[in-house]
Every structure is written in structure tokens, then in C-alpha cells.
CSV table of C-alpha atoms in Angstrom, one decimal:
chain,number,residue,atom,x,y,z
A,262,MET,CA,51.2,-120.3,18.4
A,263,GLY,CA,48.0,-121.9,19.9
A,264,LYS,CA,49.9,-123.5,22.8
A,265,SER,CA,50.9,-119.5,23.6
A,266,LEU,CA,47.0,-118.0,23.5
A,267,THR,CA,46.4,-121.1,25.2
A,268,THR,CA,48.7,-120.3,28.3
A,269,ALA,CA,47.9,-116.5,27.7
A,270,LEU,CA,44.1,-117.3,28.3
A,271,VAL,CA,44.9,-119.4,31.6
A,272,VAL,CA,46.9,-116.3,33.1
A,273,VAL,CA,44.2,-114.4,32.6
A,274,ALA,CA,41.7,-116.8,34.1
A,275,ILE,CA,43.7,-116.9,36.9
A,276,ILE,CA,44.1,-113.5,37.2
A,277,LEU,CA,40.5,-112.7,36.9
A,278,ALA,CA,39.8,-115.2,39.7
A,279,ALA,CA,42.1,-114.3,42.0
A,280,LEU,CA,40.5,-110.9,41.6
A,281,PHE,CA,37.0,-112.0,41.8
A,282,PHE,CA,37.8,-113.6,45.7
A,283,LEU,CA,40.0,-110.5,46.8
A,284,ILE,CA,37.4,-107.9,45.7
A,285,ARG,CA,34.3,-110.0,46.7
A,286,LYS,CA,32.2,-108.7,49.4
A,287,PRO,CA,31.5,-111.0,52.1
A,288,SER,CA,28.1,-112.3,52.8
A,289,ILE,CA,25.5,-111.1,55.5
A,290,ALA,CA,23.8,-114.0,57.1
A,291,GLU,CA,19.9,-114.2,56.6
A,292,VAL,CA,17.6,-113.5,59.5
A,293,ASP,CA,14.4,-114.5,60.5
A,294,PRO,CA,11.9,-112.6,58.9
A,295,VAL,CA,10.9,-109.2,61.0
A,296,PRO,CA,7.1,-108.7,61.8
A,297,PRO,CA,5.7,-105.2,60.9
A,298,SER,CA,4.8,-105.1,64.3
A,299,SER,CA,8.2,-104.5,65.4
A,300,PHE,CA,8.2,-101.2,64.1
A,301,ASN,CA,6.2,-98.4,65.5
A,302,ALA,CA,3.7,-96.7,63.5
A,303,GLU,CA,5.6,-93.3,63.2
A,304,GLN,CA,8.5,-94.8,61.8
A,305,ILE,CA,6.5,-96.6,59.1
A,306,VAL,CA,4.8,-93.9,58.0
A,307,ARG,CA,8.5,-91.6,58.0
A,308,GLY,CA,9.5,-94.7,55.9
A,309,GLU,CA,6.7,-94.4,53.7
A,310,ILE,CA,7.3,-90.4,53.1
A,311,VAL,CA,11.2,-91.9,52.2
A,312,ALA,CA,9.9,-94.1,49.8
A,313,GLY,CA,7.9,-91.8,48.2
A,314,ILE,CA,10.6,-88.6,47.8
A,315,GLY,CA,12.9,-92.0,46.2
A,316,ASN,CA,9.8,-93.0,43.9
A,317,CYS,CA,11.1,-96.8,45.5
A,318,ALA,CA,7.7,-97.9,43.9
A,319,THR,CA,7.7,-96.6,40.6
A,320,CYS,CA,10.7,-98.4,39.8
A,321,HIS,CA,10.1,-101.6,41.6
A,322,THR,CA,6.5,-101.9,40.3
A,323,THR,CA,5.2,-103.3,36.8
A,324,ASP,CA,2.1,-105.2,38.5
A,325,GLU,CA,-0.3,-102.3,40.9
A,326,ASP,CA,-1.7,-105.3,42.5
A,327,LYS,CA,1.9,-106.6,43.8
A,328,PRO,CA,3.6,-103.3,44.9
A,329,TYR,CA,7.4,-103.4,45.3
A,330,ALA,CA,7.2,-106.8,43.9
A,331,GLY,CA,9.7,-105.9,40.7
A,332,GLY,CA,10.0,-106.3,37.4
A,333,ARG,CA,10.7,-103.2,35.9
A,334,ASP,CA,13.0,-103.2,32.9
A,335,PHE,CA,15.4,-100.5,32.6
A,336,SER,CA,17.2,-100.4,29.3
A,337,THR,CA,20.8,-99.5,29.5
A,338,GLY,CA,23.7,-99.3,27.2
A,339,PHE,CA,25.4,-102.2,28.6
A,340,GLY,CA,22.0,-104.7,28.7
A,341,THR,CA,18.7,-104.6,30.3
A,342,LEU,CA,18.4,-104.5,34.0
A,343,TYR,CA,15.1,-105.4,35.8
A,344,SER,CA,14.4,-103.9,39.7
A,345,THR,CA,14.6,-106.4,42.1
A,346,ASN,CA,11.4,-107.8,44.4
A,347,ILE,CA,12.4,-105.3,47.6
A,348,THR,CA,9.0,-106.8,49.6
A,349,PRO,CA,9.5,-108.8,52.6
A,350,HIS,CA,8.6,-112.2,51.2
A,351,PRO,CA,11.4,-114.4,52.4
A,352,ARG,CA,12.5,-116.2,49.1
A,353,HIS,CA,11.7,-114.0,46.1
A,354,GLY,CA,12.3,-110.6,48.2
A,355,ILE,CA,14.2,-109.1,51.0
A,356,GLY,CA,12.3,-110.8,54.0
A,357,ARG,CA,15.3,-112.3,55.4
A,358,TRP,CA,17.6,-109.0,54.9
A,359,SER,CA,18.8,-107.7,58.3
A,360,ARG,CA,19.2,-104.1,58.7
A,361,ASP,CA,22.7,-104.2,58.5
A,362,ALA,CA,22.5,-105.7,54.9
A,363,PHE,CA,20.0,-103.7,53.8
A,364,VAL,CA,22.1,-100.6,55.0
A,365,ARG,CA,24.9,-102.0,53.1
A,366,ALA,CA,22.8,-101.9,50.2
A,367,MET,CA,21.6,-98.6,50.5
A,368,ARG,CA,24.9,-97.0,51.2
A,369,LYS,CA,27.8,-99.5,50.2
A,370,GLY,CA,26.0,-100.6,46.6
A,371,VAL,CA,26.3,-104.3,48.1
A,372,ALA,CA,23.9,-107.2,48.2
A,373,ARG,CA,23.2,-109.1,51.3
A,374,ASN,CA,25.1,-112.1,49.5
A,375,GLY,CA,28.1,-109.9,48.5
A,376,ASN,CA,27.4,-109.4,45.1
A,377,TYR,CA,27.8,-105.4,44.0
A,378,LEU,CA,24.8,-103.8,42.9
A,379,TYR,CA,24.5,-101.6,39.4
A,380,PRO,CA,24.2,-98.4,39.6
A,381,ALA,CA,20.8,-98.4,38.1
A,382,PHE,CA,20.1,-98.5,41.4
A,383,PRO,CA,21.3,-95.0,42.8
A,384,TYR,CA,22.8,-96.1,46.2
A,385,THR,CA,25.4,-93.0,44.8
A,386,HIS,CA,22.8,-90.8,46.1
A,387,TYR,CA,21.4,-93.2,49.4
A,388,LYS,CA,24.8,-93.1,50.8
A,389,ASN,CA,23.7,-89.5,51.7
A,390,LEU,CA,20.6,-90.8,54.0
A,391,SER,CA,20.4,-90.6,57.8
A,392,ASP,CA,20.2,-93.4,59.9
A,393,GLU,CA,16.7,-92.3,61.1
A,394,ASP,CA,15.5,-92.1,57.6
A,395,LEU,CA,17.2,-95.7,56.3
A,396,ASP,CA,15.7,-97.3,59.5
A,397,ALA,CA,12.3,-96.0,58.7
A,398,LEU,CA,12.4,-97.1,54.8
A,399,TYR,CA,13.3,-100.7,56.4
A,400,ALA,CA,10.4,-100.4,58.7
A,401,TYR,CA,8.5,-99.5,55.8
A,402,LEU,CA,9.6,-101.8,53.2
A,403,MET,CA,9.4,-105.0,55.8
A,404,SER,CA,5.6,-103.9,56.5
A,405,ARG,CA,4.2,-103.8,53.0
A,406,GLU,CA,2.7,-107.3,51.2
A,407,PRO,CA,5.1,-109.9,50.6
A,408,ALA,CA,5.0,-110.9,46.8
A,409,ALA,CA,5.8,-114.6,45.6
A,410,TYR,CA,7.4,-113.1,42.5
A,411,THR,CA,10.9,-113.9,40.6
A,412,PRO,CA,11.6,-111.0,38.5
A,413,PRO,CA,13.2,-112.0,35.3
A,414,GLU,CA,17.4,-112.4,35.1
A,415,ASN,CA,19.1,-109.4,33.9
A,416,ALA,CA,20.4,-109.3,30.2
A,417,MET,CA,23.8,-107.4,30.4
A,418,ARG,CA,26.4,-107.9,28.1
A,419,PHE,CA,29.7,-109.6,28.5
A,420,PRO,CA,31.7,-108.1,30.4
A,421,PHE,CA,29.1,-106.2,32.2
A,422,ASN,CA,27.2,-109.5,33.2
A,423,LEU,CA,30.1,-109.9,35.5
A,424,ARG,CA,29.1,-107.7,38.6
A,425,PHE,CA,32.6,-108.0,40.2
A,426,LEU,CA,33.8,-105.3,38.0
A,427,GLN,CA,31.6,-103.3,39.4
A,428,TRP,CA,34.6,-102.8,42.1
A,429,GLY,CA,36.4,-101.0,39.8
A,430,TRP,CA,33.6,-98.7,39.0
A,431,GLN,CA,33.3,-98.0,42.4
A,432,LEU,CA,36.9,-97.3,42.6
A,433,LEU,CA,36.6,-94.5,39.5
A,434,PHE,CA,33.2,-93.0,40.6
A,435,PHE,CA,31.6,-93.9,43.8
A,436,ASP,CA,32.7,-91.4,46.8
A,437,GLU,CA,31.1,-93.2,50.1
A,438,GLU,CA,31.3,-90.1,51.8
A,439,PRO,CA,28.1,-88.3,52.7
A,440,LEU,CA,26.9,-85.2,51.7
A,441,GLN,CA,27.5,-82.5,54.5
A,442,PRO,CA,25.0,-79.4,55.2
A,443,ASN,CA,26.2,-76.0,54.2
A,444,PRO,CA,26.6,-73.8,57.0
A,445,GLN,CA,26.1,-70.9,54.6
A,446,GLN,CA,22.9,-72.0,54.0
A,447,SER,CA,19.6,-71.8,55.8
A,448,ASP,CA,17.9,-75.3,57.2
A,449,THR,CA,15.4,-75.1,54.9
A,450,TRP,CA,18.0,-75.0,51.8
A,451,ASN,CA,19.9,-77.9,53.3
A,452,ARG,CA,16.8,-79.9,53.9
A,453,GLY,CA,16.1,-79.7,50.1
A,454,ALA,CA,19.4,-80.4,49.5
A,455,TYR,CA,19.6,-83.4,51.9
A,456,LEU,CA,15.9,-84.5,49.8
A,457,ALA,CA,17.4,-83.8,46.6
A,458,GLU,CA,20.9,-85.3,46.8
A,459,GLY,CA,19.7,-88.2,49.1
A,460,ALA,CA,16.2,-90.1,48.5
A,461,GLY,CA,14.8,-87.9,45.6
A,462,HIS,CA,18.2,-88.7,43.3
A,463,CYS,CA,17.6,-85.9,41.1
A,464,THR,CA,21.0,-85.8,39.3
A,465,ALA,CA,20.7,-89.5,38.6
A,466,CYS,CA,18.1,-88.4,35.7
A,467,HIS,CA,18.9,-84.7,35.2
A,468,SER,CA,22.6,-84.8,34.6
A,469,PRO,CA,24.6,-86.4,31.6
A,470,ARG,CA,26.7,-89.7,32.0
A,471,ASN,CA,29.9,-90.6,30.9
A,472,ALA,CA,30.8,-93.8,28.5
A,473,PHE,CA,30.9,-95.9,32.2
A,474,GLY,CA,27.5,-94.7,32.9
A,475,ALA,CA,28.8,-92.8,36.0
A,476,GLU,CA,27.3,-89.5,36.5
A,477,GLN,CA,29.5,-86.4,35.3
A,478,LYS,CA,29.9,-84.3,38.3
A,479,GLY,CA,31.2,-81.0,37.0
A,480,ARG,CA,27.7,-81.1,34.9
A,481,ALA,CA,25.6,-81.9,37.3
A,482,TYR,CA,22.0,-80.5,36.4
A,483,ALA,CA,22.7,-79.8,32.5
A,484,GLY,CA,20.2,-82.2,31.4
A,485,ALA,CA,20.2,-85.8,30.2
A,486,LEU,CA,18.0,-88.1,27.9
A,487,ILE,CA,16.9,-91.0,30.4
A,488,ASP,CA,14.4,-93.6,29.2
A,489,ASN,CA,13.4,-92.2,26.3
A,490,TRP,CA,12.7,-89.0,28.1
A,491,TYR,CA,14.7,-85.8,27.8
A,492,ALA,CA,15.4,-84.6,31.6
A,493,PRO,CA,15.8,-80.8,31.2
A,494,ALA,CA,18.8,-78.6,32.8
A,495,LEU,CA,18.2,-77.3,36.3
A,496,ASN,CA,21.0,-75.3,36.4
A,497,ALA,CA,21.5,-71.9,34.8
A,498,GLN,CA,21.1,-73.4,31.4
A,499,GLN,CA,17.5,-73.9,31.8
A,500,PRO,CA,16.0,-74.4,28.7
A,501,VAL,CA,13.0,-72.2,29.3
A,502,PRO,CA,12.2,-68.4,28.6
A,503,ILE,CA,11.2,-67.8,32.0
A,504,HIS,CA,13.4,-69.6,34.7
A,505,TRP,CA,12.2,-71.2,37.8
A,506,ASP,CA,10.7,-69.7,40.9
A,507,THR,CA,10.2,-71.0,44.5
A,508,GLU,CA,6.4,-70.7,44.1
A,509,SER,CA,6.6,-72.1,40.5
A,510,LEU,CA,8.6,-75.1,40.9
A,511,TYR,CA,7.0,-75.8,44.5
A,512,SER,CA,3.5,-75.7,42.5
A,513,TYR,CA,5.2,-78.1,39.5
A,514,LEU,CA,6.2,-80.5,42.5
A,515,ARG,CA,3.0,-80.4,44.2
A,516,ASP,CA,0.3,-80.4,41.9
A,517,GLY,CA,2.3,-81.2,38.9
A,518,GLN,CA,1.9,-78.0,36.6
A,519,ALA,CA,3.7,-74.8,36.2
A,520,ASP,CA,2.2,-71.7,34.3
A,521,TYR,CA,5.2,-71.0,32.6
A,522,GLN,CA,7.4,-73.8,32.6
A,523,GLY,CA,5.0,-76.4,31.8
A,524,VAL,CA,3.2,-79.6,33.3
A,525,ALA,CA,4.6,-82.8,34.8
A,526,VAL,CA,4.2,-86.3,32.1
A,527,GLY,CA,6.1,-89.5,31.6
A,528,SER,CA,8.7,-90.5,34.0
A,529,MET,CA,8.7,-86.9,36.1
A,530,GLY,CA,4.7,-87.3,36.1
A,531,GLU,CA,5.2,-90.5,38.2
A,532,VAL,CA,7.9,-88.9,40.4
A,533,VAL,CA,5.3,-85.7,41.0
A,534,HIS,CA,1.9,-87.8,40.8
A,535,LYS,CA,2.9,-91.3,42.8
A,536,GLY,CA,6.4,-90.4,45.0
A,537,LEU,CA,6.3,-86.4,45.7
A,538,ARG,CA,2.5,-86.4,47.1
A,539,GLN,CA,3.6,-89.0,50.1
A,540,ALA,CA,6.0,-85.7,51.4
A,541,PRO,CA,4.8,-82.9,53.1
A,542,ASP,CA,4.6,-79.4,51.8
A,543,GLU,CA,7.2,-78.1,53.9
A,544,ASP,CA,9.8,-80.7,52.1
A,545,ILE,CA,8.2,-80.0,49.0
A,546,ARG,CA,9.1,-76.5,49.7
A,547,ALA,CA,12.5,-76.8,50.5
A,548,LEU,CA,13.5,-79.2,47.3
A,549,ALA,CA,11.8,-76.2,45.7
A,550,ILE,CA,13.8,-73.4,47.2
A,551,TYR,CA,16.9,-75.7,47.0
A,552,LEU,CA,16.4,-76.5,43.3
A,553,VAL,CA,15.9,-73.5,42.2
A,554,SER,CA,18.9,-71.8,43.8
A,555,LEU,CA,21.0,-74.0,41.2
A,556,GLY,CA,19.7,-71.6,38.5
A,557,GLY,CA,21.0,-68.6,40.1
A,558,PRO,CA,19.0,-65.3,41.2
A,559,GLN,CA,15.7,-64.8,40.0
A,560,ASP,CA,13.8,-61.4,39.3
A,561,THR,CA,10.3,-63.1,40.5
A,562,ASN,CA,8.5,-59.5,39.9
A,563,ALA,CA,9.2,-59.4,36.1
A,564,ALA,CA,8.3,-63.0,34.9
A,565,SER,CA,4.5,-62.2,34.4
A,566,GLU,CA,5.5,-59.3,32.0
A,567,GLN,CA,8.1,-61.5,30.5
A,568,ALA,CA,5.3,-64.2,29.8
A,569,ARG,CA,3.2,-61.4,28.4
A,570,GLN,CA,5.9,-60.2,26.3
A,571,ILE,CA,6.8,-63.7,24.4
A,572,MET,CA,2.9,-64.4,24.1
A,573,ASP,CA,2.7,-61.2,22.1
A,574,ALA,CA,5.2,-62.0,20.0
A,575,ALA,CA,4.6,-65.6,19.4
A,576,GLN,CA,1.1,-64.5,18.6
A,577,GLN,CA,2.3,-62.3,16.1
A,578,ARG,CA,5.0,-64.5,14.5
A,579,SER,CA,2.6,-66.3,11.6
A,580,ASN,CA,3.2,-66.0,7.7
A,581,SER,CA,0.4,-64.5,6.0
A,582,ALA,CA,1.1,-67.8,3.8
A,583,ARG,CA,0.4,-70.3,6.7
A,584,SER,CA,2.7,-73.3,7.0
A,585,HIS,CA,1.4,-76.5,6.8
A,586,GLY,CA,2.6,-76.6,10.4
A,587,GLU,CA,0.6,-73.8,11.3
A,588,HIS,CA,-2.4,-75.0,9.4
A,589,LEU,CA,-2.2,-78.0,11.8
A,590,TYR,CA,-1.7,-76.4,14.9
A,591,ILE,CA,-4.7,-74.1,14.3
A,592,THR,CA,-7.0,-77.0,13.5
A,593,ALA,CA,-5.2,-79.9,16.3
A,594,CYS,CA,-3.6,-77.2,19.1
A,595,ALA,CA,-4.9,-74.1,19.3
A,596,GLY,CA,-8.3,-75.0,20.6
A,597,CYS,CA,-6.9,-76.1,23.6
A,598,HIS,CA,-3.4,-74.1,23.9
A,599,PHE,CA,-4.7,-70.8,22.8
A,600,ASN,CA,-3.8,-68.4,25.7
A,601,ALA,CA,-5.1,-64.7,25.0
A,602,ALA,CA,-2.7,-61.6,25.8
A,603,GLY,CA,-2.2,-61.6,29.4
A,604,ALA,CA,-0.8,-64.1,32.0
A,605,PRO,CA,-1.0,-67.4,30.7
A,606,LEU,CA,-3.2,-70.6,32.3
A,607,ALA,CA,-1.7,-73.8,33.0
A,608,LEU,CA,-4.6,-75.5,32.1
A,609,ARG,CA,-4.3,-74.1,28.8
A,610,ALA,CA,-0.3,-74.9,28.5
A,611,GLU,CA,1.2,-71.9,26.5
A,612,LEU,CA,3.6,-73.8,24.3
A,613,SER,CA,5.9,-70.6,23.5
A,614,LEU,CA,7.0,-71.0,27.0
A,615,ASN,CA,6.3,-74.5,27.4
A,616,SER,CA,9.8,-76.6,28.3
A,617,ALA,CA,9.0,-79.5,25.7
A,618,VAL,CA,8.5,-77.0,23.0
A,619,THR,CA,11.4,-74.8,24.3
A,620,ALA,CA,14.8,-77.7,24.9
A,621,SER,CA,17.8,-78.4,23.2
A,622,ASP,CA,16.0,-81.6,22.7
A,623,PRO,CA,13.0,-82.8,20.7
A,624,THR,CA,12.2,-85.9,22.6
A,625,ASN,CA,9.7,-84.9,25.1
A,626,LEU,CA,7.7,-83.1,22.7
A,627,LEU,CA,7.5,-85.6,20.2
A,628,ARG,CA,6.4,-88.3,22.9
A,629,VAL,CA,3.6,-86.2,24.4
A,630,LEU,CA,2.6,-86.1,20.6
A,631,LEU,CA,2.7,-89.9,20.2
A,632,GLN,CA,1.4,-90.6,23.7
A,633,GLY,CA,-0.9,-87.8,24.5
A,634,VAL,CA,-1.2,-86.5,28.4
A,635,PRO,CA,-3.5,-89.4,30.5
A,636,ALA,CA,-5.7,-87.8,33.3
A,637,ASN,CA,-3.2,-89.3,35.9
A,638,GLU,CA,-0.4,-87.1,34.7
A,639,GLY,CA,0.5,-83.4,34.4
A,640,THR,CA,-2.4,-81.3,35.1
A,641,PRO,CA,-4.9,-83.8,37.3
A,642,GLY,CA,-8.1,-84.3,35.4
A,643,ILE,CA,-7.1,-82.7,32.3
A,644,VAL,CA,-6.4,-85.2,29.2
A,645,MET,CA,-4.8,-84.2,25.7
A,646,PRO,CA,-5.0,-86.9,23.0
A,647,ASP,CA,-2.6,-88.4,21.2
A,648,PHE,CA,-1.7,-87.6,17.4
A,649,ALA,CA,0.1,-90.4,16.8
A,650,VAL,CA,-2.3,-91.1,13.4
A,651,LEU,CA,-0.7,-88.4,11.9
A,652,LYS,CA,2.0,-89.1,9.6
A,653,ASP,CA,5.9,-88.2,10.7
A,654,GLU,CA,6.1,-85.6,8.2
A,655,ASP,CA,3.1,-83.8,9.6
A,656,ILE,CA,4.3,-83.9,13.0
A,657,ALA,CA,7.5,-82.9,11.8
A,658,SER,CA,5.9,-79.6,10.2
A,659,LEU,CA,3.9,-79.0,13.1
A,660,VAL,CA,6.9,-79.1,15.3
A,661,ASP,CA,9.0,-76.7,13.4
A,662,PHE,CA,5.8,-74.5,13.4
A,663,LEU,CA,6.1,-74.9,17.3
A,664,ARG,CA,9.8,-73.7,17.5
A,665,GLN,CA,9.4,-70.9,14.9
A,666,ARG,CA,6.1,-69.6,17.0
A,667,ALA,CA,8.4,-69.4,19.9
A,668,ASP,CA,11.3,-68.0,18.6
A,669,LEU,CA,13.3,-70.8,18.0
A,670,PRO,CA,15.7,-72.2,15.1
A,671,PRO,CA,14.0,-75.9,14.1
A,672,TRP,CA,15.2,-79.1,15.7
A,673,GLN,CA,17.5,-81.7,13.3
A,674,GLY,CA,16.6,-84.9,12.5
A,675,VAL,CA,13.2,-85.2,13.7
A,676,GLU,CA,11.5,-87.5,11.6
A,677,LYS,CA,14.6,-89.9,12.5
A,678,ARG,CA,13.9,-89.2,16.2
A,679,LEU,CA,10.2,-89.6,15.5
A,680,LYS,CA,10.9,-93.1,13.6
A,681,ALA,CA,13.1,-94.5,16.6
A,682,LEU,CA,10.8,-93.2,19.0
A,683,ARG,CA,7.5,-95.4,17.4
A,684,GLN,CA,9.8,-98.6,17.3
A,685,GLN,CA,11.2,-98.0,21.0
A,686,LEU,CA,8.0,-97.0,22.4
A,687,GLY,CA,6.1,-100.1,20.8
A,688,ASP,CA,8.9,-102.3,21.9
A,689,ASN,CA,8.3,-101.2,25.6
A,690,ASN,CA,5.0,-101.2,25.6
A,691,LYS,CA,5.6,-105.4,24.9
A,692,SER,CA,8.3,-105.5,27.6
A,693,ARG,CA,6.9,-104.2,30.2
A,694,GLN,CA,6.6,-107.2,32.1
A,695,GLY,CA,9.5,-107.8,34.6
A,696,GLY,CA,14.5,-108.4,37.8
A,697,ASN,CA,17.6,-108.0,39.7
A,698,GLN,CA,19.8,-104.7,39.9
């Protein structure tokens, strides 16, 4: 028995070794660091816009004094990944990467040294970028300040730490063909599709994934939990009473607020206030036009009347014998969130319309209650304090009332989710120090 097992293990080892050498990609030779003067100013500015729409700095920065130096941790179902240093440092970053090596990583998911990249780096979307945008992004990154910082090593569980197995993942889930324009749509719509499905990689957060971490193409924009936030559906199953229209989504993507849907906080706050602020208005509007089309036709003329009816009903939906949750709402929330009958104000986010309350998942509402909203998120300059001091049962009562006020059934397992979030958020605050994708 022992000899048979040893033989079997040797055979498996030989097969794995053969596979490793068969599927490994060749390395691309290092080059001398490219001086920033090699690129023209217009190209660098264009690259900054591409990097902004891609939100590159957020994922590749942990120390604001060392932008793009990497080290941000990403917890996955397979272990923890750390973002890489993409500054032009010749030893710690990508300073010796040629343009061809950079393009291969962006379009093929293969690093300069031939290692497969994990799809947490969204090369599955960056494959859609044009040559001009990739050249501009390369110029921009190679013009940044080099950072002498090496992020921590990834902590992936076996066998997911074997990068060559990503060959199989790509074989199953990666289509190298780039996005093609839709001739039946306008130039603006196609521009929005290019931005959303390319640099913006919107479905990377807003689509559920399968057991192997691949996006479920048949459920694009159906919503998903990611990084302890809920990225809501943007398709016809949008979890808001009043669906997005072009103007409301433009306002949200440009300024971080929309009267009828809510404000951009957490991960989306970073996208809006750090990333998309680099984009010109015409690109923001193109994104809005494309994304709104995913939800089907909208009657924009009826939105204000619909909002008024929902608000009126919410204000009348209180019990003669007030619940504990309603008392908490009156004392802790209504002072800022109460809206008189008529049009709601984004500055006083109407909770009966807000996606944090109306979504199928309580995560966003619970996180905002635990962490608040700082001045640099949501509506710029407006602060919401946190209510983490409240007991879990108090927050659960408040959340139940907010759902009831919006004429929605209570979420199940709120206190259990609260306990998990308190633990996870505490752990994340300790580990936001710096990896490899």
C-alpha cells in the first residue's frame, strides 16, 4: 500500500511539473527605466483620466504619501491578496517593464516574469482598452514618483497559491476577445459601454461570482457583496423604488449624490470622489446613459410624483404605540433625514427611497450605522455620525422600523450580520497595511 501511494504521488508530481512547464508563459526582458520626458503631456493627462476611471489609485495605495505603491489587502474566498507596486521604481515596481510587458498584463493577465495574475486584478475588463488608452496609462504610471516599497506576499491557501493553475481558470472563464461597438446604439452609448466594461470594470463589483471567483455573465449587474459592501443591482432588478434615470445617475457619478437613490459611500465613494473626478463630464454622462439603459425604459416625468407618494406613505406608516425602533428613529435620525411632503433633498437623504434601506441585503445600512459617513464621502462636506455605540438589539430595532416605514419586510439575521461586521471591520482596520496580484 505504501509503495503504491508513493508511486501515485510521484506520478502526480511529474504530471504537475510537466503542466507547469507546458503552460507557463515566457518572461519578457527587462528594459532600462523609461524617463517621463519620453511621453508627451497630452498622453500623460489622458492616462490620468484612464487611471481615474479605473480607480487604480484606490486599489494600489495604502499610504497616501506613496500613491500606487500597492499593499492594500483583498480578502477572498481563497485567501488574501495584496495589490502590487505599480510605480516606476526599477526594483520594487514596474520601472523595468516594457510597454509590451505592461500591455500583456493588462490584456492577458500575465506578468512580465511570465506568472499568471489573479483575476482580482480585472484584466478580464482591461482587455477591452484601446491601444491608445493603454499607451496613455503606461505613460501616466511611468511618470509617477517611484516608491521603494515591497508589499507583503499574498497569503493564498493551497492549491490557490499555485499561480500556474490560473491557466485553467482562464481556459474556463476568460474570453480574450475585446468588446465590440453596438452599431444599433449611439456613439455616446457605445462610449459609456466602453468605459463601464473596460477601465471602469463595473461588473467586477456589481455582478455575482461563481464558486471559482468568476463573474456570472448571465447575471451581469445583478448585484453582489464585495469587500463587506453590497454593490446593488443596476439592471431591471434595481432595489430602489425609483429607478435610475440619466440625470440622477449623472449627478451620483459626478457629485456623489442623487435625490431619489442615495449617496456614494464606502467603495463607491472612493470610485466617485477619487477616481471619476478625473473624468470629463461627457464621459460621466456616457457612463450614465449606458448604465441606465440596463434597467430598461424609465418614465422620468413620473419620478417626482412617485417620490412624493412614497414619502407621504412612509410618514403615515407609524403605529399609535410607537416601537423602540421608531423612538430611535425620531431621536437619532429624523433631525437630519426628515423631509416634508414634496421633493426630497439629497442633503437630507430620504430613507424610504434610499437604496441602503430598500436593498435586499442589510450590509450597506449596517455599515453606515456602524461607521457613519465622513465629509469626503457621500455629499461633499456633509457628515453623518456613526452609531456604533448602540447595542446590536437597538440597531436591529431601528433597522426593522426603517424597513417597515418603507413598506418592506424585515431583513433576517440582522443581529448576526451586525456581530460579523463589527468583527470584520475591526480586523480590517488593523490590517490595512500592505502585495501581489
